Amino acid sequence: MEKNLIHSNELHFIDKKRIHRAVEQLVESLELAAGSTTGFNLYAVVESYFTDLDKRKAINRLLNLEQSICEEVVQTPYQSFA
């Protein structure tokens, strides 16, 4: 059976409950005490990134991941994306 993958132009279709479950798995995997606390909320960040195009663009700008920049980034032997 072939899996229907979600593409970047369809991220807003992902159910918010499913996003929260995925963040819970991330929190557990990284052995974090919590996914949200004062001034820190992975749930809100990930949900906003997936469901709100304007916020996704703003986050990408903050991280210098704007579309034109993303396409130009090439990893050199001296860079690490870990």
XYZ file of C-alpha atoms in Angstrom:
82
model
C 0.000 0.000 0.000
C 1.381 3.390 -0.996
C 1.588 6.109 1.642
C 0.061 9.511 0.842
C 2.742 11.993 1.814
C 1.952 15.557 2.817
C 3.831 18.184 0.826
C 4.831 21.687 1.956
C 1.816 23.294 0.288
C -0.476 20.969 2.284
C 0.946 21.361 5.803
C -2.122 23.275 6.963
C -4.228 20.136 6.390
C -2.505 18.289 9.244
C -4.831 17.922 12.221
C -3.713 19.958 15.260
C -4.135 16.930 17.541
C -1.755 14.992 15.309
C 0.775 17.848 15.481
C 0.557 17.838 19.284
C 1.088 14.055 19.418
C 4.178 14.436 17.240
C 5.544 17.170 19.525
C 4.897 14.905 22.523
C 7.006 12.230 20.816
C 9.757 14.788 20.153
C 9.720 15.927 23.793
C 9.932 12.325 24.972
C 12.645 11.425 22.466
C 14.818 14.356 23.579
C 14.089 13.541 27.233
C 12.787 17.050 27.872
C 10.949 17.715 31.119
C 8.179 19.459 29.168
C 7.304 20.759 25.734
C 6.046 24.016 27.137
C 6.826 26.215 30.087
C 7.144 29.949 30.704
C 8.583 31.484 27.540
C 8.998 28.105 25.816
C 6.247 26.318 23.920
C 7.191 23.782 21.262
C 3.518 22.927 20.773
C 2.620 26.491 19.770
C 5.696 26.934 17.572
C 5.205 23.695 15.640
C 1.442 24.167 15.331
C 1.890 27.730 14.066
C 4.616 26.675 11.650
C 2.432 23.994 10.119
C -0.925 25.774 10.102
C -0.219 29.496 9.585
C 1.613 30.471 6.394
C 2.371 34.023 7.592
C 3.910 32.756 10.832
C 5.865 30.104 8.896
C 7.309 32.836 6.678
C 8.177 34.942 9.751
C 9.904 31.998 11.440
C 11.794 31.239 8.231
C 12.925 34.884 8.033
C 14.194 34.727 11.626
C 16.181 31.608 10.772
C 17.339 32.964 7.397
C 15.418 30.169 5.673
C 13.544 32.265 3.168
C 12.728 30.416 -0.048
C 15.402 32.056 -2.203
C 18.032 31.562 0.494
C 17.088 27.926 1.115
C 17.684 27.065 -2.490
C 21.125 28.703 -2.462
C 22.476 27.053 0.698
C 25.039 24.410 -0.156
C 26.812 22.444 2.540
C 30.591 22.704 2.377
C 33.055 20.366 4.084
C 33.473 23.054 6.767
C 29.772 23.333 7.630
C 27.797 21.100 9.897
C 24.013 21.026 9.980
C 23.819 18.797 13.066
